[in-house]
Amino acid sequence: MIYCCGNWIPFTGLEAYPLKLLASYLQGRQQYTVVGDYRSPMLEITQGVPQGSSLGPLLFALNVNDLPKASAFNSTLFADDTVLSISSGNCIELQKLVNTESQKVDAWMRFNKLSLNYSKTSYMKTISRSVGIFYRIRHYLNERALKSLYFSIVFSHLQYAIGA
């Protein structure tokens, strides 16, 4: 990685001129905040990816391209979003694994001067075993009992994941 203008840029084989052009794009940016009638002083931005620009998604992708190497999570990177997933047949083992790997991701984010938006973060435990149980017990319970189990065991988790 190359440290440029207060930003870490992953080495991508860029020649000197394109790298200088990229550096000039990141240098000298300023911003201020307006709340009601108050306007804050203008301050220089020393790190981060410019929001709302055409190069923003590319720079973000360059900035997070090594995240998948930081932990054992399976990583799916989108333009400005990331999904981390991991699986295990044992719930206790899975919880330990998620905690351990989350600490690795947290360390990676701190090293790269990134922060996690917890209001946009959700955790979902898949419940494929629970669904298979319904197939096996369908002959022993009536439809009302099966629906009651479904809504308490499966639907509530799905509803939480969708609404989160």
PDB file of N, CA and C in Angstrom, residues 26-125:
ATOM      1  N   LEU A  26      -7.159  13.895  -4.520  1.00  0.00           N
ATOM      2  CA  LEU A  26      -7.414  13.736  -3.097  1.00  0.00           C
ATOM      3  C   LEU A  26      -6.890  14.905  -2.264  1.00  0.00           C
ATOM      4  N   GLN A  27      -5.983  15.698  -2.798  1.00  0.00           N
ATOM      5  CA  GLN A  27      -5.386  16.796  -2.043  1.00  0.00           C
ATOM      6  C   GLN A  27      -6.257  18.048  -2.092  1.00  0.00           C
ATOM      7  N   GLY A  28      -6.129  18.867  -1.040  1.00  0.00           N
ATOM      8  CA  GLY A  28      -6.738  20.191  -1.044  1.00  0.00           C
ATOM      9  C   GLY A  28      -8.260  20.206  -0.960  1.00  0.00           C
ATOM     10  N   ARG A  29      -8.869  19.131  -0.518  1.00  0.00           N
ATOM     11  CA  ARG A  29     -10.334  19.118  -0.376  1.00  0.00           C
ATOM     12  C   ARG A  29     -10.713  19.753   0.950  1.00  0.00           C
ATOM     13  N   GLN A  30     -11.801  20.506   0.949  1.00  0.00           N
ATOM     14  CA  GLN A  30     -12.285  21.165   2.158  1.00  0.00           C
ATOM     15  C   GLN A  30     -13.784  20.950   2.294  1.00  0.00           C
ATOM     16  N   GLN A  31     -14.263  21.126   3.511  1.00  0.00           N
ATOM     17  CA  GLN A  31     -15.704  21.014   3.748  1.00  0.00           C
ATOM     18  C   GLN A  31     -16.095  21.836   4.961  1.00  0.00           C
ATOM     19  N   TYR A  32     -17.383  22.112   5.038  1.00  0.00           N
ATOM     20  CA  TYR A  32     -17.958  22.757   6.217  1.00  0.00           C
ATOM     21  C   TYR A  32     -19.328  22.161   6.447  1.00  0.00           C
ATOM     22  N   THR A  33     -19.879  22.408   7.622  1.00  0.00           N
ATOM     23  CA  THR A  33     -21.181  21.870   7.993  1.00  0.00           C
ATOM     24  C   THR A  33     -22.117  23.019   8.315  1.00  0.00           C
ATOM     25  N   VAL A  34     -23.367  22.877   7.893  1.00  0.00           N
ATOM     26  CA  VAL A  34     -24.390  23.874   8.191  1.00  0.00           C
ATOM     27  C   VAL A  34     -25.472  23.209   9.035  1.00  0.00           C
ATOM     28  N   VAL A  35     -25.774  23.810  10.197  1.00  0.00           N
ATOM     29  CA  VAL A  35     -26.860  23.355  11.057  1.00  0.00           C
ATOM     30  C   VAL A  35     -27.695  24.586  11.375  1.00  0.00           C
ATOM     31  N   GLY A  36     -28.907  24.599  10.834  1.00  0.00           N
ATOM     32  CA  GLY A  36     -29.756  25.782  11.021  1.00  0.00           C
ATOM     33  C   GLY A  36     -29.099  26.992  10.383  1.00  0.00           C
ATOM     34  N   ASP A  37     -28.891  28.044  11.159  1.00  0.00           N
ATOM     35  CA  ASP A  37     -28.255  29.257  10.651  1.00  0.00           C
ATOM     36  C   ASP A  37     -26.746  29.262  10.883  1.00  0.00           C
ATOM     37  N   TYR A  38     -26.226  28.236  11.545  1.00  0.00           N
ATOM     38  CA  TYR A  38     -24.806  28.204  11.871  1.00  0.00           C
ATOM     39  C   TYR A  38     -24.028  27.479  10.778  1.00  0.00           C
ATOM     40  N   ARG A  39     -22.895  28.059  10.387  1.00  0.00           N
ATOM     41  CA  ARG A  39     -21.991  27.434   9.424  1.00  0.00           C
ATOM     42  C   ARG A  39     -20.633  27.273  10.091  1.00  0.00           C
ATOM     43  N   SER A  40     -20.122  26.050  10.125  1.00  0.00           N
ATOM     44  CA  SER A  40     -18.832  25.795  10.761  1.00  0.00           C
ATOM     45  C   SER A  40     -17.708  26.384   9.912  1.00  0.00           C
ATOM     46  N   PRO A  41     -16.527  26.525  10.510  1.00  0.00           N
ATOM     47  CA  PRO A  41     -15.384  26.976   9.708  1.00  0.00           C
ATOM     48  C   PRO A  41     -15.019  25.923   8.654  1.00  0.00           C
ATOM     49  N   MET A  42     -14.437  26.372   7.562  1.00  0.00           N
ATOM     50  CA  MET A  42     -13.974  25.482   6.498  1.00  0.00           C
ATOM     51  C   MET A  42     -12.744  24.725   7.013  1.00  0.00           C
ATOM     52  N   LEU A  43     -12.751  23.393   6.878  1.00  0.00           N
ATOM     53  CA  LEU A  43     -11.632  22.565   7.314  1.00  0.00           C
ATOM     54  C   LEU A  43     -11.166  21.687   6.165  1.00  0.00           C
ATOM     55  N   GLU A  44      -9.865  21.409   6.145  1.00  0.00           N
ATOM     56  CA  GLU A  44      -9.304  20.542   5.120  1.00  0.00           C
ATOM     57  C   GLU A  44      -9.634  19.086   5.442  1.00  0.00           C
ATOM     58  N   ILE A  45      -9.947  18.317   4.427  1.00  0.00           N
ATOM     59  CA  ILE A  45     -10.202  16.883   4.569  1.00  0.00           C
ATOM     60  C   ILE A  45      -8.879  16.173   4.303  1.00  0.00           C
ATOM     61  N   THR A  46      -8.383  15.440   5.285  1.00  0.00           N
ATOM     62  CA  THR A  46      -7.075  14.798   5.148  1.00  0.00           C
ATOM     63  C   THR A  46      -7.153  13.307   4.863  1.00  0.00           C
ATOM     64  N   GLN A  47      -8.340  12.728   4.910  1.00  0.00           N
ATOM     65  CA  GLN A  47      -8.476  11.300   4.627  1.00  0.00           C
ATOM     66  C   GLN A  47      -9.890  11.005   4.180  1.00  0.00           C
ATOM     67  N   GLY A  48     -10.057   9.855   3.561  1.00  0.00           N
ATOM     68  CA  GLY A  48     -11.390   9.428   3.144  1.00  0.00           C
ATOM     69  C   GLY A  48     -11.594   9.528   1.651  1.00  0.00           C
ATOM     70  N   VAL A  49     -12.710   8.998   1.215  1.00  0.00           N
ATOM     71  CA  VAL A  49     -13.079   8.973  -0.193  1.00  0.00           C
ATOM     72  C   VAL A  49     -14.140  10.041  -0.423  1.00  0.00           C
ATOM     73  N   PRO A  50     -13.947  10.912  -1.423  1.00  0.00           N
ATOM     74  CA  PRO A  50     -14.960  11.942  -1.694  1.00  0.00           C
ATOM     75  C   PRO A  50     -16.327  11.326  -2.015  1.00  0.00           C
ATOM     76  N   GLN A  51     -17.348  11.815  -1.340  1.00  0.00           N
ATOM     77  CA  GLN A  51     -18.700  11.305  -1.541  1.00  0.00           C
ATOM     78  C   GLN A  51     -19.339  11.973  -2.754  1.00  0.00           C
ATOM     79  N   GLY A  52     -20.127  11.216  -3.487  1.00  0.00           N
ATOM     80  CA  GLY A  52     -20.890  11.776  -4.602  1.00  0.00           C
ATOM     81  C   GLY A  52     -20.079  12.033  -5.857  1.00  0.00           C
ATOM     82  N   SER A  53     -18.859  11.538  -5.909  1.00  0.00           N
ATOM     83  CA  SER A  53     -18.035  11.757  -7.097  1.00  0.00           C
ATOM     84  C   SER A  53     -18.065  10.514  -7.969  1.00  0.00           C
ATOM     85  N   SER A  54     -17.677  10.677  -9.229  1.00  0.00           N
ATOM     86  CA  SER A  54     -17.657   9.518 -10.118  1.00  0.00           C
ATOM     87  C   SER A  54     -16.496   8.578  -9.778  1.00  0.00           C
ATOM     88  N   LEU A  55     -15.425   9.108  -9.194  1.00  0.00           N
ATOM     89  CA  LEU A  55     -14.303   8.261  -8.795  1.00  0.00           C
ATOM     90  C   LEU A  55     -14.487   7.651  -7.413  1.00  0.00           C
ATOM     91  N   GLY A  56     -15.470   8.129  -6.647  1.00  0.00           N
ATOM     92  CA  GLY A  56     -15.686   7.649  -5.288  1.00  0.00           C
ATOM     93  C   GLY A  56     -15.805   6.143  -5.177  1.00  0.00           C
ATOM     94  N   PRO A  57     -16.683   5.492  -5.963  1.00  0.00           N
ATOM     95  CA  PRO A  57     -16.811   4.029  -5.858  1.00  0.00           C
ATOM     96  C   PRO A  57     -15.512   3.286  -6.197  1.00  0.00           C
ATOM     97  N   LEU A  58     -14.768   3.789  -7.192  1.00  0.00           N
ATOM     98  CA  LEU A  58     -13.502   3.156  -7.547  1.00  0.00           C
ATOM     99  C   LEU A  58     -12.498   3.289  -6.409  1.00  0.00           C
ATOM    100  N   LEU A  59     -12.403   4.478  -5.841  1.00  0.00           N
ATOM    101  CA  LEU A  59     -11.473   4.696  -4.736  1.00  0.00           C
ATOM    102  C   LEU A  59     -11.865   3.873  -3.519  1.00  0.00           C
ATOM    103  N   PHE A  60     -13.170   3.759  -3.271  1.00  0.00           N
ATOM    104  CA  PHE A  60     -13.630   2.924  -2.158  1.00  0.00           C
ATOM    105  C   PHE A  60     -13.229   1.471  -2.391  1.00  0.00           C
ATOM    106  N   ALA A  61     -13.444   0.987  -3.610  1.00  0.00           N
ATOM    107  CA  ALA A  61     -13.088  -0.397  -3.935  1.00  0.00           C
ATOM    108  C   ALA A  61     -11.590  -0.619  -3.758  1.00  0.00           C
ATOM    109  N   LEU A  62     -10.768   0.347  -4.192  1.00  0.00           N
ATOM    110  CA  LEU A  62      -9.321   0.239  -3.994  1.00  0.00           C
ATOM    111  C   LEU A  62      -8.973   0.228  -2.510  1.00  0.00           C
ATOM    112  N   ASN A  63      -9.721   0.996  -1.732  1.00  0.00           N
ATOM    113  CA  ASN A  63      -9.455   1.129  -0.305  1.00  0.00           C
ATOM    114  C   ASN A  63      -9.786  -0.145   0.469  1.00  0.00           C
ATOM    115  N   VAL A  64     -10.795  -0.887   0.043  1.00  0.00           N
ATOM    116  CA  VAL A  64     -11.228  -2.072   0.795  1.00  0.00           C
ATOM    117  C   VAL A  64     -10.891  -3.387   0.097  1.00  0.00           C
ATOM    118  N   ASN A  65     -10.113  -3.335  -0.986  1.00  0.00           N
ATOM    119  CA  ASN A  65      -9.885  -4.564  -1.757  1.00  0.00           C
ATOM    120  C   ASN A  65      -9.131  -5.646  -0.998  1.00  0.00           C
ATOM    121  N   ASP A  66      -8.426  -5.298   0.072  1.00  0.00           N
ATOM    122  CA  ASP A  66      -7.716  -6.327   0.825  1.00  0.00           C
ATOM    123  C   ASP A  66      -8.470  -6.790   2.071  1.00  0.00           C
ATOM    124  N   LEU A  67      -9.686  -6.292   2.280  1.00  0.00           N
ATOM    125  CA  LEU A  67     -10.499  -6.730   3.419  1.00  0.00           C
ATOM    126  C   LEU A  67     -10.700  -8.244   3.436  1.00  0.00           C
ATOM    127  N   PRO A  68     -10.978  -8.897   2.305  1.00  0.00           N
ATOM    128  CA  PRO A  68     -11.178 -10.355   2.358  1.00  0.00           C
ATOM    129  C   PRO A  68      -9.991 -11.124   2.923  1.00  0.00           C
ATOM    130  N   LYS A  69      -8.790 -10.561   2.851  1.00  0.00           N
ATOM    131  CA  LYS A  69      -7.598 -11.239   3.374  1.00  0.00           C
ATOM    132  C   LYS A  69      -7.443 -11.033   4.879  1.00  0.00           C
ATOM    133  N   ALA A  70      -8.222 -10.143   5.455  1.00  0.00           N
ATOM    134  CA  ALA A  70      -8.055  -9.782   6.866  1.00  0.00           C
ATOM    135  C   ALA A  70      -8.663 -10.796   7.827  1.00  0.00           C
ATOM    136  N   SER A  71      -9.576 -11.637   7.353  1.00  0.00           N
ATOM    137  CA  SER A  71     -10.235 -12.582   8.249  1.00  0.00           C
ATOM    138  C   SER A  71     -10.705 -13.806   7.473  1.00  0.00           C
ATOM    139  N   ALA A  72     -11.262 -14.756   8.203  1.00  0.00           N
ATOM    140  CA  ALA A  72     -11.788 -15.978   7.580  1.00  0.00           C
ATOM    141  C   ALA A  72     -13.213 -15.804   7.069  1.00  0.00           C
ATOM    142  N   PHE A  73     -13.795 -14.609   7.268  1.00  0.00           N
ATOM    143  CA  PHE A  73     -15.131 -14.361   6.721  1.00  0.00           C
ATOM    144  C   PHE A  73     -15.100 -14.495   5.204  1.00  0.00           C
ATOM    145  N   ASN A  74     -16.183 -14.977   4.631  1.00  0.00           N
ATOM    146  CA  ASN A  74     -16.380 -14.879   3.190  1.00  0.00           C
ATOM    147  C   ASN A  74     -16.838 -13.451   2.941  1.00  0.00           C
ATOM    148  N   SER A  75     -16.158 -12.732   2.076  1.00  0.00           N
ATOM    149  CA  SER A  75     -16.455 -11.315   1.853  1.00  0.00           C
ATOM    150  C   SER A  75     -17.053 -11.112   0.479  1.00  0.00           C
ATOM    151  N   THR A  76     -18.140 -10.356   0.428  1.00  0.00           N
ATOM    152  CA  THR A  76     -18.731  -9.934  -0.828  1.00  0.00           C
ATOM    153  C   THR A  76     -18.716  -8.415  -0.814  1.00  0.00           C
ATOM    154  N   LEU A  77     -17.939  -7.822  -1.720  1.00  0.00           N
ATOM    155  CA  LEU A  77     -17.789  -6.372  -1.771  1.00  0.00           C
ATOM    156  C   LEU A  77     -18.665  -5.812  -2.884  1.00  0.00           C
ATOM    157  N   PHE A  78     -19.449  -4.794  -2.543  1.00  0.00           N
ATOM    158  CA  PHE A  78     -20.259  -4.072  -3.509  1.00  0.00           C
ATOM    159  C   PHE A  78     -19.654  -2.690  -3.682  1.00  0.00           C
ATOM    160  N   ALA A  79     -20.279  -1.821  -4.461  1.00  0.00           N
ATOM    161  CA  ALA A  79     -19.741  -0.483  -4.695  1.00  0.00           C
ATOM    162  C   ALA A  79     -19.408   0.226  -3.388  1.00  0.00           C
ATOM    163  N   ASP A  80     -20.342   0.286  -2.475  1.00  0.00           N
ATOM    164  CA  ASP A  80     -20.077   0.953  -1.191  1.00  0.00           C
ATOM    165  C   ASP A  80     -20.636   0.138  -0.024  1.00  0.00           C
ATOM    166  N   ASP A  81     -20.695  -1.161  -0.197  1.00  0.00           N
ATOM    167  CA  ASP A  81     -21.282  -2.027   0.814  1.00  0.00           C
ATOM    168  C   ASP A  81     -20.489  -3.329   0.865  1.00  0.00           C
ATOM    169  N   THR A  82     -20.503  -3.967   1.997  1.00  0.00           N
ATOM    170  CA  THR A  82     -19.776  -5.223   2.183  1.00  0.00           C
ATOM    171  C   THR A  82     -20.636  -6.194   2.979  1.00  0.00           C
ATOM    172  N   VAL A  83     -20.641  -7.447   2.558  1.00  0.00           N
ATOM    173  CA  VAL A  83     -21.313  -8.504   3.312  1.00  0.00           C
ATOM    174  C   VAL A  83     -20.242  -9.496   3.751  1.00  0.00           C
ATOM    175  N   LEU A  84     -20.202  -9.768   5.045  1.00  0.00           N
ATOM    176  CA  LEU A  84     -19.291 -10.762   5.605  1.00  0.00           C
ATOM    177  C   LEU A  84     -20.128 -11.939   6.075  1.00  0.00           C
ATOM    178  N   SER A  85     -19.738 -13.143   5.693  1.00  0.00           N
ATOM    179  CA  SER A  85     -20.500 -14.319   6.113  1.00  0.00           C
ATOM    180  C   SER A  85     -19.539 -15.434   6.505  1.00  0.00           C
ATOM    181  N   ILE A  86     -20.047 -16.299   7.354  1.00  0.00           N
ATOM    182  CA  ILE A  86     -19.254 -17.448   7.808  1.00  0.00           C
ATOM    183  C   ILE A  86     -20.247 -18.515   8.271  1.00  0.00           C
ATOM    184  N   SER A  87     -19.864 -19.763   8.204  1.00  0.00           N
ATOM    185  CA  SER A  87     -20.798 -20.816   8.611  1.00  0.00           C
ATOM    186  C   SER A  87     -20.102 -21.864   9.473  1.00  0.00           C
ATOM    187  N   SER A  88     -20.915 -22.548  10.240  1.00  0.00           N
ATOM    188  CA  SER A  88     -20.452 -23.649  11.078  1.00  0.00           C
ATOM    189  C   SER A  88     -21.662 -24.498  11.442  1.00  0.00           C
ATOM    190  N   GLY A  89     -21.451 -25.765  11.634  1.00  0.00           N
ATOM    191  CA  GLY A  89     -22.532 -26.657  12.035  1.00  0.00           C
ATOM    192  C   GLY A  89     -22.825 -26.604  13.520  1.00  0.00           C
ATOM    193  N   ASN A  90     -21.989 -25.909  14.271  1.00  0.00           N
ATOM    194  CA  ASN A  90     -22.125 -25.847  15.719  1.00  0.00           C
ATOM    195  C   ASN A  90     -22.332 -24.393  16.138  1.00  0.00           C
ATOM    196  N   CYS A  91     -23.438 -24.105  16.799  1.00  0.00           N
ATOM    197  CA  CYS A  91     -23.782 -22.722  17.169  1.00  0.00           C
ATOM    198  C   CYS A  91     -22.751 -22.088  18.096  1.00  0.00           C
ATOM    199  N   ILE A  92     -22.244 -22.842  19.065  1.00  0.00           N
ATOM    200  CA  ILE A  92     -21.255 -22.291  19.998  1.00  0.00           C
ATOM    201  C   ILE A  92     -19.965 -21.985  19.261  1.00  0.00           C
ATOM    202  N   GLU A  93     -19.540 -22.904  18.399  1.00  0.00           N
ATOM    203  CA  GLU A  93     -18.334 -22.697  17.594  1.00  0.00           C
ATOM    204  C   GLU A  93     -18.528 -21.486  16.668  1.00  0.00           C
ATOM    205  N   LEU A  94     -19.715 -21.372  16.099  1.00  0.00           N
ATOM    206  CA  LEU A  94     -20.009 -20.254  15.209  1.00  0.00           C
ATOM    207  C   LEU A  94     -19.908 -18.917  15.947  1.00  0.00           C
ATOM    208  N   GLN A  95     -20.451 -18.858  17.142  1.00  0.00           N
ATOM    209  CA  GLN A  95     -20.393 -17.625  17.930  1.00  0.00           C
ATOM    210  C   GLN A  95     -18.943 -17.234  18.225  1.00  0.00           C
ATOM    211  N   LYS A  96     -18.126 -18.197  18.612  1.00  0.00           N
ATOM    212  CA  LYS A  96     -16.711 -17.930  18.882  1.00  0.00           C
ATOM    213  C   LYS A  96     -16.002 -17.467  17.617  1.00  0.00           C
ATOM    214  N   LEU A  97     -16.307 -18.127  16.512  1.00  0.00           N
ATOM    215  CA  LEU A  97     -15.692 -17.797  15.229  1.00  0.00           C
ATOM    216  C   LEU A  97     -16.063 -16.385  14.787  1.00  0.00           C
ATOM    217  N   VAL A  98     -17.334 -16.044  14.911  1.00  0.00           N
ATOM    218  CA  VAL A  98     -17.786 -14.702  14.533  1.00  0.00           C
ATOM    219  C   VAL A  98     -17.101 -13.654  15.397  1.00  0.00           C
ATOM    220  N   ASN A  99     -17.010 -13.893  16.699  1.00  0.00           N
ATOM    221  CA  ASN A  99     -16.348 -12.936  17.593  1.00  0.00           C
ATOM    222  C   ASN A  99     -14.873 -12.770  17.245  1.00  0.00           C
ATOM    223  N   THR A 100     -14.170 -13.876  17.022  1.00  0.00           N
ATOM    224  CA  THR A 100     -12.745 -13.822  16.684  1.00  0.00           C
ATOM    225  C   THR A 100     -12.521 -13.091  15.364  1.00  0.00           C
ATOM    226  N   GLU A 101     -13.281 -13.464  14.350  1.00  0.00           N
ATOM    227  CA  GLU A 101     -13.099 -12.859  13.035  1.00  0.00           C
ATOM    228  C   GLU A 101     -13.552 -11.394  13.019  1.00  0.00           C
ATOM    229  N   SER A 102     -14.560 -11.060  13.816  1.00  0.00           N
ATOM    230  CA  SER A 102     -15.002  -9.655  13.917  1.00  0.00           C
ATOM    231  C   SER A 102     -13.894  -8.789  14.507  1.00  0.00           C
ATOM    232  N   GLN A 103     -13.152  -9.330  15.456  1.00  0.00           N
ATOM    233  CA  GLN A 103     -12.021  -8.586  16.037  1.00  0.00           C
ATOM    234  C   GLN A 103     -10.945  -8.338  14.982  1.00  0.00           C
ATOM    235  N   LYS A 104     -10.727  -9.313  14.109  1.00  0.00           N
ATOM    236  CA  LYS A 104      -9.749  -9.138  13.025  1.00  0.00           C
ATOM    237  C   LYS A 104     -10.213  -8.049  12.052  1.00  0.00           C
ATOM    238  N   VAL A 105     -11.496  -8.052  11.722  1.00  0.00           N
ATOM    239  CA  VAL A 105     -12.034  -7.020  10.824  1.00  0.00           C
ATOM    240  C   VAL A 105     -11.944  -5.652  11.487  1.00  0.00           C
ATOM    241  N   ASP A 106     -12.242  -5.588  12.776  1.00  0.00           N
ATOM    242  CA  ASP A 106     -12.143  -4.330  13.508  1.00  0.00           C
ATOM    243  C   ASP A 106     -10.710  -3.802  13.478  1.00  0.00           C
ATOM    244  N   ALA A 107      -9.724  -4.664  13.686  1.00  0.00           N
ATOM    245  CA  ALA A 107      -8.317  -4.251  13.640  1.00  0.00           C
ATOM    246  C   ALA A 107      -7.952  -3.760  12.251  1.00  0.00           C
ATOM    247  N   TRP A 108      -8.420  -4.452  11.213  1.00  0.00           N
ATOM    248  CA  TRP A 108      -8.164  -4.038   9.831  1.00  0.00           C
ATOM    249  C   TRP A 108      -8.761  -2.655   9.577  1.00  0.00           C
ATOM    250  N   MET A 109      -9.989  -2.455  10.058  1.00  0.00           N
ATOM    251  CA  MET A 109     -10.651  -1.160   9.841  1.00  0.00           C
ATOM    252  C   MET A 109      -9.911  -0.042  10.559  1.00  0.00           C
ATOM    253  N   ARG A 110      -9.484  -0.276  11.792  1.00  0.00           N
ATOM    254  CA  ARG A 110      -8.737   0.754  12.529  1.00  0.00           C
ATOM    255  C   ARG A 110      -7.422   1.068  11.817  1.00  0.00           C
ATOM    256  N   PHE A 111      -6.710   0.034  11.335  1.00  0.00           N
ATOM    257  CA  PHE A 111      -5.455   0.238  10.613  1.00  0.00           C
ATOM    258  C   PHE A 111      -5.678   1.092   9.364  1.00  0.00           C
ATOM    259  N   ASN A 112      -6.805   0.859   8.689  1.00  0.00           N
ATOM    260  CA  ASN A 112      -7.114   1.581   7.453  1.00  0.00           C
ATOM    261  C   ASN A 112      -7.919   2.857   7.681  1.00  0.00           C
ATOM    262  N   LYS A 113      -8.037   3.264   8.948  1.00  0.00           N
ATOM    263  CA  LYS A 113      -8.729   4.493   9.331  1.00  0.00           C
ATOM    264  C   LYS A 113     -10.164   4.521   8.819  1.00  0.00           C
ATOM    265  N   LEU A 114     -10.833   3.379   8.935  1.00  0.00           N
ATOM    266  CA  LEU A 114     -12.238   3.253   8.558  1.00  0.00           C
ATOM    267  C   LEU A 114     -13.060   3.019   9.814  1.00  0.00           C
ATOM    268  N   SER A 115     -14.341   3.280   9.717  1.00  0.00           N
ATOM    269  CA  SER A 115     -15.230   3.002  10.849  1.00  0.00           C
ATOM    270  C   SER A 115     -16.461   2.276  10.339  1.00  0.00           C
ATOM    271  N   LEU A 116     -17.026   1.482  11.215  1.00  0.00           N
ATOM    272  CA  LEU A 116     -18.208   0.695  10.885  1.00  0.00           C
ATOM    273  C   LEU A 116     -19.454   1.488  11.242  1.00  0.00           C
ATOM    274  N   ASN A 117     -20.391   1.565  10.326  1.00  0.00           N
ATOM    275  CA  ASN A 117     -21.656   2.244  10.592  1.00  0.00           C
ATOM    276  C   ASN A 117     -22.592   1.217  11.245  1.00  0.00           C
ATOM    277  N   TYR A 118     -22.635   1.240  12.576  1.00  0.00           N
ATOM    278  CA  TYR A 118     -23.412   0.238  13.316  1.00  0.00           C
ATOM    279  C   TYR A 118     -24.911   0.345  13.050  1.00  0.00           C
ATOM    280  N   SER A 119     -25.395   1.518  12.668  1.00  0.00           N
ATOM    281  CA  SER A 119     -26.830   1.644  12.374  1.00  0.00           C
ATOM    282  C   SER A 119     -27.206   0.916  11.090  1.00  0.00           C
ATOM    283  N   LYS A 120     -26.218   0.598  10.248  1.00  0.00           N
ATOM    284  CA  LYS A 120     -26.482  -0.130   9.004  1.00  0.00           C
ATOM    285  C   LYS A 120     -25.955  -1.563   9.064  1.00  0.00           C
ATOM    286  N   THR A 121     -25.598  -2.001  10.259  1.00  0.00           N
ATOM    287  CA  THR A 121     -25.022  -3.327  10.424  1.00  0.00           C
ATOM    288  C   THR A 121     -26.051  -4.262  11.046  1.00  0.00           C
ATOM    289  N   SER A 122     -26.176  -5.445  10.477  1.00  0.00           N
ATOM    290  CA  SER A 122     -27.097  -6.419  11.058  1.00  0.00           C
ATOM    291  C   SER A 122     -26.435  -7.793  11.078  1.00  0.00           C
ATOM    292  N   TYR A 123     -26.921  -8.631  11.949  1.00  0.00           N
ATOM    293  CA  TYR A 123     -26.424  -9.985  12.129  1.00  0.00           C
ATOM    294  C   TYR A 123     -27.587 -10.923  11.869  1.00  0.00           C
ATOM    295  N   MET A 124     -27.359 -11.920  11.049  1.00  0.00           N
ATOM    296  CA  MET A 124     -28.438 -12.853  10.762  1.00  0.00           C
ATOM    297  C   MET A 124     -27.907 -14.278  10.856  1.00  0.00           C
ATOM    298  N   LYS A 125     -28.536 -15.051  11.675  1.00  0.00           N
ATOM    299  CA  LYS A 125     -28.207 -16.470  11.792  1.00  0.00           C
ATOM    300  C   LYS A 125     -29.170 -17.227  10.895  1.00  0.00           C
TER     301      LYS A 125
END
